[in-house]
Tab-separated table of C-alpha atoms in Angstrom:
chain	number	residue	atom	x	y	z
V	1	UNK	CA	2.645	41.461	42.864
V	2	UNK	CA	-1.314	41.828	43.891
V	3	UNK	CA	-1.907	38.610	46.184
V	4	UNK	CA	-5.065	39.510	47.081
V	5	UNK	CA	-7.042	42.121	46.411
V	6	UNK	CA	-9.492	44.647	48.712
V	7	UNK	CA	-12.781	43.616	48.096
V	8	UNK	CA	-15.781	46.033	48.956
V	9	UNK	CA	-16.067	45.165	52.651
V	10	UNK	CA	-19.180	42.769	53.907
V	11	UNK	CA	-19.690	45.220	56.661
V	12	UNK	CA	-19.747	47.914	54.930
V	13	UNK	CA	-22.883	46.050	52.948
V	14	UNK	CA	-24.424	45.278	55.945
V	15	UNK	CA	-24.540	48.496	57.509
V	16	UNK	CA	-26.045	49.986	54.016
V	17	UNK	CA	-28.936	46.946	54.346
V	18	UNK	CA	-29.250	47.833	57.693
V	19	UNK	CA	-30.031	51.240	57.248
V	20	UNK	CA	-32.410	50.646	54.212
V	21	UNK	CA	-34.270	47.811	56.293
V	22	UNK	CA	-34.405	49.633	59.852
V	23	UNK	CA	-38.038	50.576	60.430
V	24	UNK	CA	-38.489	54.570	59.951
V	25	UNK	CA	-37.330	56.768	62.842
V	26	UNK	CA	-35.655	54.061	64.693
V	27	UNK	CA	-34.192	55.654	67.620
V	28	UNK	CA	-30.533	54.009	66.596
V	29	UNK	CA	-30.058	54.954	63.448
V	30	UNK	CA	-28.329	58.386	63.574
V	31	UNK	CA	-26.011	56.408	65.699
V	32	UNK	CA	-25.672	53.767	62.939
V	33	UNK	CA	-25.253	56.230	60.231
V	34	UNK	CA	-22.254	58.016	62.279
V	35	UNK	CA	-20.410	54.593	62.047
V	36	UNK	CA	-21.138	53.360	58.431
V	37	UNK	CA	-19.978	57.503	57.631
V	38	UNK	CA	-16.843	56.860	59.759
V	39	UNK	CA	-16.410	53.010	58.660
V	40	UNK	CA	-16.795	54.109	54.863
V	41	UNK	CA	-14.213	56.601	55.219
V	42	UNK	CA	-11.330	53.794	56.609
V	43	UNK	CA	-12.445	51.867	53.278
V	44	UNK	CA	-11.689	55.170	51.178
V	45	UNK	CA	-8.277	55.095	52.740
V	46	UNK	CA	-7.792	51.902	52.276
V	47	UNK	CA	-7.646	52.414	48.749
V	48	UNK	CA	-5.570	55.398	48.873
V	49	UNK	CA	-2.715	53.473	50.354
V	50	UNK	CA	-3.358	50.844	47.942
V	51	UNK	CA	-2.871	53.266	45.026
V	52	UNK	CA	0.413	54.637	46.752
V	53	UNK	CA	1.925	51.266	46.891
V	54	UNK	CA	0.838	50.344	43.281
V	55	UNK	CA	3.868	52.199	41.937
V	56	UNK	CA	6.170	49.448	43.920
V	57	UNK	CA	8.010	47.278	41.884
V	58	UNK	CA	5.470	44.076	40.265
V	59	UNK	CA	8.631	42.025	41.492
V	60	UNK	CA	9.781	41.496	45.039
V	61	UNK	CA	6.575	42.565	46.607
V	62	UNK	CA	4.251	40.255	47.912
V	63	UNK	CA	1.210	42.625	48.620
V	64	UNK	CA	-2.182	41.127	50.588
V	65	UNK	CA	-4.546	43.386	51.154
V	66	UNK	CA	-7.349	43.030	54.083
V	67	UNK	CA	-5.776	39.897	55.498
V	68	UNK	CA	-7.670	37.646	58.152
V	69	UNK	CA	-5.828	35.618	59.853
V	70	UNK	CA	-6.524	32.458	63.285
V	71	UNK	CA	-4.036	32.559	65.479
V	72	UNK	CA	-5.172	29.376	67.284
V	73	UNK	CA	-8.451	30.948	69.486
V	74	UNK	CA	-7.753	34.266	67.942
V	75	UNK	CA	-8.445	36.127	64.388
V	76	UNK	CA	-6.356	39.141	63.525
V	77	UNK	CA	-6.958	41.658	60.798
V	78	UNK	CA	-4.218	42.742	58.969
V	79	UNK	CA	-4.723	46.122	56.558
V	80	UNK	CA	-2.146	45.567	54.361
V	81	UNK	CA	0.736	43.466	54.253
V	82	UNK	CA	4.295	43.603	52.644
V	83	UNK	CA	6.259	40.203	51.908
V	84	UNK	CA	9.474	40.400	50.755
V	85	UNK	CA	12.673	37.687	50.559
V	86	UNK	CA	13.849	40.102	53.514
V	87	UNK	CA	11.124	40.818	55.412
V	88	UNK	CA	7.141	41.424	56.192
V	89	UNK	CA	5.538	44.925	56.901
V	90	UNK	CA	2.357	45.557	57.761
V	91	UNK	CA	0.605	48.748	56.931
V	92	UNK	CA	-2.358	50.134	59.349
V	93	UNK	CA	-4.170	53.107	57.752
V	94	UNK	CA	-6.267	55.369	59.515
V	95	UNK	CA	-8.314	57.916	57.572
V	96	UNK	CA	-8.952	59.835	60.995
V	97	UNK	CA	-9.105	63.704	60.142
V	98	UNK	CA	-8.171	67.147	62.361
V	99	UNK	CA	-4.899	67.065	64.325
V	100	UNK	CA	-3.779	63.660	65.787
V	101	UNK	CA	-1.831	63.653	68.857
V	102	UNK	CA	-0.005	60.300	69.281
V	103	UNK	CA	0.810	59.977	72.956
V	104	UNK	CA	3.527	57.567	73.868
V	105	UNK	CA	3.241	57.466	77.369
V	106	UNK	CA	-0.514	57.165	77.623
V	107	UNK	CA	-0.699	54.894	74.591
V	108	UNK	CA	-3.774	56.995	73.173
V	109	UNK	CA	-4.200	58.876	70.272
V	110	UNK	CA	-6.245	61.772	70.410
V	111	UNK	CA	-8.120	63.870	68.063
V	112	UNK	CA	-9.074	67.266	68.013
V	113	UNK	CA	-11.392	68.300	65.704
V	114	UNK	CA	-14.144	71.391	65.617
V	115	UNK	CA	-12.445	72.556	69.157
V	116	UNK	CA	-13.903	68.847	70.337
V	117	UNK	CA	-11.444	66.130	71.349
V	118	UNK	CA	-11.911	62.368	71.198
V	119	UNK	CA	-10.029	59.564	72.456
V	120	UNK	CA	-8.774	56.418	70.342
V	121	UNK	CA	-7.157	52.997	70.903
V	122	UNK	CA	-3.649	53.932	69.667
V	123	UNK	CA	-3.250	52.524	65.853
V	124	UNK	CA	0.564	51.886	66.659
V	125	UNK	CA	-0.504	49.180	69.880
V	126	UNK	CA	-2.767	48.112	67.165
V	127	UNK	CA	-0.494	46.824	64.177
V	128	UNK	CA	2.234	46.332	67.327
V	129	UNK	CA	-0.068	43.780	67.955
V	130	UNK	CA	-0.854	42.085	64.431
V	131	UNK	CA	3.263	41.831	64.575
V	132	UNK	CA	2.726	39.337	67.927
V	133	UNK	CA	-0.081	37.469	66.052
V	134	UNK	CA	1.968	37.326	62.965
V	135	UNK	CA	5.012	35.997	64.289
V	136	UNK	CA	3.090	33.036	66.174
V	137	UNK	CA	1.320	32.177	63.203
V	138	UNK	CA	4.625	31.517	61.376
V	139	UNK	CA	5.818	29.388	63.948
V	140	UNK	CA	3.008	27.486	63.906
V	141	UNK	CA	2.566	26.806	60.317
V	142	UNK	CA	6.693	26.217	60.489
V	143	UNK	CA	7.467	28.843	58.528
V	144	UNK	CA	10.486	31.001	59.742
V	145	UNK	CA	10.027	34.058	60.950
V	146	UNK	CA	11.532	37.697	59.288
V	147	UNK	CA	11.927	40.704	60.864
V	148	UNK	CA	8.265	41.894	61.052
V	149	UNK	CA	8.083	45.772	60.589
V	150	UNK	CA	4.975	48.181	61.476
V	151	UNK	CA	3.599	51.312	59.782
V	152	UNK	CA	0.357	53.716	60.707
V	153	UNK	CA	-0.390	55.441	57.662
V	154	UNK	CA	-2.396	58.961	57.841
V	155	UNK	CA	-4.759	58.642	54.884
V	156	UNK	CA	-6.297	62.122	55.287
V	157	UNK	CA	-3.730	64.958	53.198
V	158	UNK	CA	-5.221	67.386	55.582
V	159	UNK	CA	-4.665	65.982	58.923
V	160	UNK	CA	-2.107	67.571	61.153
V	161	UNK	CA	-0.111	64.800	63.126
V	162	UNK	CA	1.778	65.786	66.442
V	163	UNK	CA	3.875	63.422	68.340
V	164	UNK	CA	4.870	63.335	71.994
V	165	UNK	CA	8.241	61.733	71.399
V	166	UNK	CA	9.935	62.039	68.164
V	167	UNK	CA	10.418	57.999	68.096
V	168	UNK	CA	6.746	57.477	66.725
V	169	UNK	CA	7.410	59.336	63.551
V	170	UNK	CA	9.020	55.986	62.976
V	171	UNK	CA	6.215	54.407	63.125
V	172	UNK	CA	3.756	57.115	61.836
V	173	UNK	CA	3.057	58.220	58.096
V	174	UNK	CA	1.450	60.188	55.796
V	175	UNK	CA	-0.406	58.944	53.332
V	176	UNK	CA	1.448	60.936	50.587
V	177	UNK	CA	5.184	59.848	51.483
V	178	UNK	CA	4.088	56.624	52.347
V	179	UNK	CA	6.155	54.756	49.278
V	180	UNK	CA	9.336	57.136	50.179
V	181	UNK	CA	9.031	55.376	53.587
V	182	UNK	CA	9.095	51.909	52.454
V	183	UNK	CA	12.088	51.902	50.359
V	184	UNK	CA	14.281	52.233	53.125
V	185	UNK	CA	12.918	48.910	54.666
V	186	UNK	CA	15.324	47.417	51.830
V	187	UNK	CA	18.612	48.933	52.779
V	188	UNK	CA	18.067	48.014	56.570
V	189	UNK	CA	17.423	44.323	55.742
V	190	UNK	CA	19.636	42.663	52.981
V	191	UNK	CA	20.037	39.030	53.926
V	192	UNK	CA	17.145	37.291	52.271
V	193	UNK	CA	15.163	34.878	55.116
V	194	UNK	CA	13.032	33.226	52.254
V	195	UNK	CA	14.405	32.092	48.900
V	196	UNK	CA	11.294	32.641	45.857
V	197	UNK	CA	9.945	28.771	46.806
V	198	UNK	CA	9.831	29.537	49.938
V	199	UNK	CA	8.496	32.942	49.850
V	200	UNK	CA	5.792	31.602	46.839
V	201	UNK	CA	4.697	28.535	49.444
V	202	UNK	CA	4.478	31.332	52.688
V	203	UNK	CA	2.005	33.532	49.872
V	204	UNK	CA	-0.138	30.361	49.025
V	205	UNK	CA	-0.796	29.794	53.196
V	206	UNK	CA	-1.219	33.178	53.826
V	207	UNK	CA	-4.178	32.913	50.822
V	208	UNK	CA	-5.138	29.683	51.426
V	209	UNK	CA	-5.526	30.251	55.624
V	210	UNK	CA	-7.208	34.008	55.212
V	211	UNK	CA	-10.895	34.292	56.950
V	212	UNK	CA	-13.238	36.645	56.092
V	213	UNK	CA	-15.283	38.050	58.918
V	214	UNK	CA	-19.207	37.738	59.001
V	215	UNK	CA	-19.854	39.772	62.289
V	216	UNK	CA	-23.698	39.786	63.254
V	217	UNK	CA	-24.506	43.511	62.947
V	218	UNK	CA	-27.856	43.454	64.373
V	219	UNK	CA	-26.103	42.020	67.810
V	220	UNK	CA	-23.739	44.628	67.619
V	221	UNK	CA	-26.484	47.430	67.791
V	222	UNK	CA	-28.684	45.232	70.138
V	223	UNK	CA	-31.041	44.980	67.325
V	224	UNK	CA	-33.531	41.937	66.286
V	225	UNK	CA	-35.755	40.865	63.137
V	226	UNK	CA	-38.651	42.930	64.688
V	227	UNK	CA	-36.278	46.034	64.093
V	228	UNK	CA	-36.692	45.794	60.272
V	229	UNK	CA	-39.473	46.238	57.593
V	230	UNK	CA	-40.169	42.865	56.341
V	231	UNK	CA	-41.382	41.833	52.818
V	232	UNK	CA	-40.149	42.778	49.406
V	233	UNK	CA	-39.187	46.158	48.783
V	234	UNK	CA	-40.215	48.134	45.643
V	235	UNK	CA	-37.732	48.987	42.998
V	236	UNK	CA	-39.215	51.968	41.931
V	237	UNK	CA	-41.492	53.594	45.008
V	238	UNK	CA	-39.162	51.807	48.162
V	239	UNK	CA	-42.152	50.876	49.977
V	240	UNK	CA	-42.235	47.393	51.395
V	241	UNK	CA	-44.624	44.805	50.982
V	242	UNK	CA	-44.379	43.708	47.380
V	243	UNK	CA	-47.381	41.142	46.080
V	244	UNK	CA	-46.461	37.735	44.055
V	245	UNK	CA	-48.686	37.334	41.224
V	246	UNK	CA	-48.307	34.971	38.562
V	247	UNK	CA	-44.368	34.888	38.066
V	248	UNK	CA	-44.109	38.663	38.861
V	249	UNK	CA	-43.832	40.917	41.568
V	250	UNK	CA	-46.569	43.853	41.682
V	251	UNK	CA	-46.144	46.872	44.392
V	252	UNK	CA	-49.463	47.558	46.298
V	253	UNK	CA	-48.171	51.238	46.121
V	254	UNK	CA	-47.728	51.903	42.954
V	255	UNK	CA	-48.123	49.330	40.731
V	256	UNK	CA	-44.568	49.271	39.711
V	257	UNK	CA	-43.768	45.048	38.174
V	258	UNK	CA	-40.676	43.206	38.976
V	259	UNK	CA	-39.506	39.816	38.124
V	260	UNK	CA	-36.025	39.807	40.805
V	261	UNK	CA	-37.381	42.207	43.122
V	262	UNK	CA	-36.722	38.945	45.755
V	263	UNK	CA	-33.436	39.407	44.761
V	264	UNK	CA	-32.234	42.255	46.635
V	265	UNK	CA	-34.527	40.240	49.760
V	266	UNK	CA	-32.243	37.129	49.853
V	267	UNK	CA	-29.219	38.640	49.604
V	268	UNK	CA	-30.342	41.555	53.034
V	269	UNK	CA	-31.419	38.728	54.876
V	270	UNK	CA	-27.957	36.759	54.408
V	271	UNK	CA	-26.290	40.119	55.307
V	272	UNK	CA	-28.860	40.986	58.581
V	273	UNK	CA	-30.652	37.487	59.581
V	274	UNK	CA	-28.283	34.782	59.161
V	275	UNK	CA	-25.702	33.473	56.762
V	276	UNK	CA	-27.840	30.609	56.185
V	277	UNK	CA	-31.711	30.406	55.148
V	278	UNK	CA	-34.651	27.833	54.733
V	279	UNK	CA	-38.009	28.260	53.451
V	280	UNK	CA	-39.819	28.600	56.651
V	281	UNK	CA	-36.994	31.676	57.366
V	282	UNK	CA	-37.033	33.465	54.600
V	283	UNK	CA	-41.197	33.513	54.687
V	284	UNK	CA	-40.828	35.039	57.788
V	285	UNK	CA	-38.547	37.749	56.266
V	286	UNK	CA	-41.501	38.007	53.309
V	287	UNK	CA	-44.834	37.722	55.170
V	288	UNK	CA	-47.601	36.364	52.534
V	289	UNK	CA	-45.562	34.496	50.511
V	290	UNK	CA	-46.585	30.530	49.925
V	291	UNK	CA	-43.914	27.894	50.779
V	292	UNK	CA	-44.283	26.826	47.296
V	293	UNK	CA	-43.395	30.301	45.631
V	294	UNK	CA	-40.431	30.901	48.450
V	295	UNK	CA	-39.482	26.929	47.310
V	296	UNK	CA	-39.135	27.777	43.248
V	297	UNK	CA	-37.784	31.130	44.178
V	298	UNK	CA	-34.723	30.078	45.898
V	299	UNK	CA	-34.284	27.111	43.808
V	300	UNK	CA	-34.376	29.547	40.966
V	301	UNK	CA	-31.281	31.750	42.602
V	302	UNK	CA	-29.083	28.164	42.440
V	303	UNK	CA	-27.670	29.126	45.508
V	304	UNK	CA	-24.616	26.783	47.630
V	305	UNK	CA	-27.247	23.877	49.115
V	306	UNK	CA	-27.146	21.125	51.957
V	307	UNK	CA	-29.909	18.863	52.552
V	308	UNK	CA	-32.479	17.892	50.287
V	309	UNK	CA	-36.442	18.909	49.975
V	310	UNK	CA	-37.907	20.444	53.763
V	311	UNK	CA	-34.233	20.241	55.082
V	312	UNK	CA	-32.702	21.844	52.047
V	313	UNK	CA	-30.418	24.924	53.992
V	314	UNK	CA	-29.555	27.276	51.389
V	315	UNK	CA	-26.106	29.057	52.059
V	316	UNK	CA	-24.861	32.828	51.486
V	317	UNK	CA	-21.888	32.635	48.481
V	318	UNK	CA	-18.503	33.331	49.028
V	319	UNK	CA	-18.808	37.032	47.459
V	320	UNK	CA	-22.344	37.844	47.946
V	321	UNK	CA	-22.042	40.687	45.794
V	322	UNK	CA	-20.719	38.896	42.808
V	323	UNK	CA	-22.865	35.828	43.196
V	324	UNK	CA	-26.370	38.496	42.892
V	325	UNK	CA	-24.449	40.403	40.219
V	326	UNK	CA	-24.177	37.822	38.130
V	327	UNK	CA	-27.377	36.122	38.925
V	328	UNK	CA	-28.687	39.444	37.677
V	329	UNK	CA	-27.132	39.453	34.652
V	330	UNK	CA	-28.166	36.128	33.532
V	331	UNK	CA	-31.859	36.578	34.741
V	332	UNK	CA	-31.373	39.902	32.033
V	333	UNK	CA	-29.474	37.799	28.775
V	334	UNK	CA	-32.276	34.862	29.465
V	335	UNK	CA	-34.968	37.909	29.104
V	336	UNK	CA	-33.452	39.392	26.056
V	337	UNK	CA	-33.153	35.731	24.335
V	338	UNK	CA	-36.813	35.322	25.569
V	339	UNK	CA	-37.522	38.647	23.527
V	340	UNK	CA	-35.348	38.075	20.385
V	341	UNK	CA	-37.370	35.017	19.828
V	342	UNK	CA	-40.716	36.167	20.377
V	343	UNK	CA	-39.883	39.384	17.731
V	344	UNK	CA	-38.130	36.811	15.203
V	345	UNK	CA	-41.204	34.875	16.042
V	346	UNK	CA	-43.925	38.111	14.935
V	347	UNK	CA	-41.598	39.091	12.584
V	348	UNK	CA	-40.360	36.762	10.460
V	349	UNK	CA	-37.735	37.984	7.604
């Protein structure tokens, strides 16, 4: 049974805003570009070993997926996570490519790709380490504590894995055989730790306690506002800089009209400037722009609110990319009511 679901990550949209807002020729952003590249591929594999573990039983499987979890001052991140009557396993994938030594006695793995090797923090220390966080999270929320079991799956079909001690293949996967491995976790643990209440109430906390992680990417690159093209971009030509005219948007470019092209403005600046935004803010982000117009423009986006007239904060949703979806689609089913009554209106039957 799906707990929770892998949602496209917030990072992953902030690196993509990033990149579109970063002025042109920025000296960082090949370096940017190499991360969202390798960051996008971990998503990709993500979902592989999602799909492989679809084809596990609906019952007796208590899948989360991209788990967040506070254990007291610390958060851990958990890939993917089994719960079962029996037991917990967690699942770290890696979607690394080439040939993938796992050293045991130097704790590194190390990939050698294009006759270039490359050293990583070994994904086995890794989920090792979710295990710790796990188990004291348990104890704290008085839940009792299973035996706690690790994977590192290989996304990549192509990628050679080589181990310096034939103990890690234990703990070491591919992708492909991944379900084949799990099975087994079954036969080694038969005495049921949780009965279904108790396994249903441990699914609820895990759900109700997950935090999703809002890192400030600019900080991360040593970036600030004066790093990105400001104003609202274009729809059709890119360019930034839009003009507000009466209840429209018009490019100074090339003359391209827009109703929600602040759309796509709000929702960069929750993802680059801050997860909060007032008027004075956000007409910084859009140079030109009256107080007024920013005022009945974010009004208009009924956005989550504190405060009331000049201290009215406005606050980024939940699931940014469902909130501007949808705001989207009613902005288009209020235009084409607007339209079927102006037609019935000229062309009455």
């Amino acid at each position: 049974m799906i707990e929770k679901e892998r949602t496209y990550p917030i990072r992953l949209l902030m690196y993509e805003a990033l990149l579109e807002r970063i002025i042109p020729n920025h000296p960082k952003t090949a370096f940017i570009e190499q991360d969202y590249r390798a960051r996008r591929a971990g998503y990709r594999g993500e979902l592989q070993t999602d799909y492989r573990l679809s084809f596990l039983p609906e019952k007796g499987f208590h899948i989360f997926r991209d788990l967040r979890l506070q254990d007291e001052k610390w958060h851990f991140q958990i890939d993917t996570l089994l719960l079962t009557l029996q037991y917990i396993l967690l699942i770290e994938t890696k979607a690394h490519s080439g040939t993938l030594f796992f050293d045991k006695h130097s704790e590194q793995m190390i990939q050698t790709k294009n006759d270039q090797e490359k050293s990583y923090d070994n994904p086995i220390n890794q989920v090792r380490m979710q295990a710790w966080h796990l188990k004291r999270w348990l104890q704290n929320h008085k839940f009792r504590v299973p035996p706690i079991y690790q994977l590192v799956a290989i996304s990549n079909a192509s990628t050679i894995i080589k181990v310096s001690d034939h103990s890690l293949n234990n703990l070491i996967v591919k992708g492909d055989v991944l379900l084949s491995r799990v099975h087994p976790f079954d036969e080694r643990t038969t005495t049921p730790i949780f009965t279904d209440k108790e396994a249903r109430k441990l699914a609820n906390s895990l759900l109700k306690n997950h935090s999703p992680h809002h890192p400030d990417i600019l900080k991360q690159y040593s970036l600030s506002a004066d790093d990105l093209q400001k104003g609202v971009q274009c729809p059709a030509c890119l360019s930034y800089g839009m003009n507000r005219e009466k209840w429209i948007w018009r490019c100074p470019v090339c003359e391209h009209k827009s109703k929600t092209a602040h759309h796509k403005t709000v929702k960069e600046f929750f993802l680059l400037i801050s997860p909060t935004i007032k008027n004075q803010t956000c007409r910084e982000f859009c140079p030109g722009v009256s107080s007024k117009t920013i005022k009945d423009l974010l009004l208009s986006l009924s956005l989550p609110h504190t405060g009331t007239n000049k201290g009215r904060i406005y606050h980024m949703p939940p699931d940014i990319e469902i909130f501007f979806d949808s705001v989207k689609e009613s902005h288009a089913t209020r235009n084409s009511r607007t339209n079927t009554k102006a037609n019935h209106h000229t062309n009455p039957r």
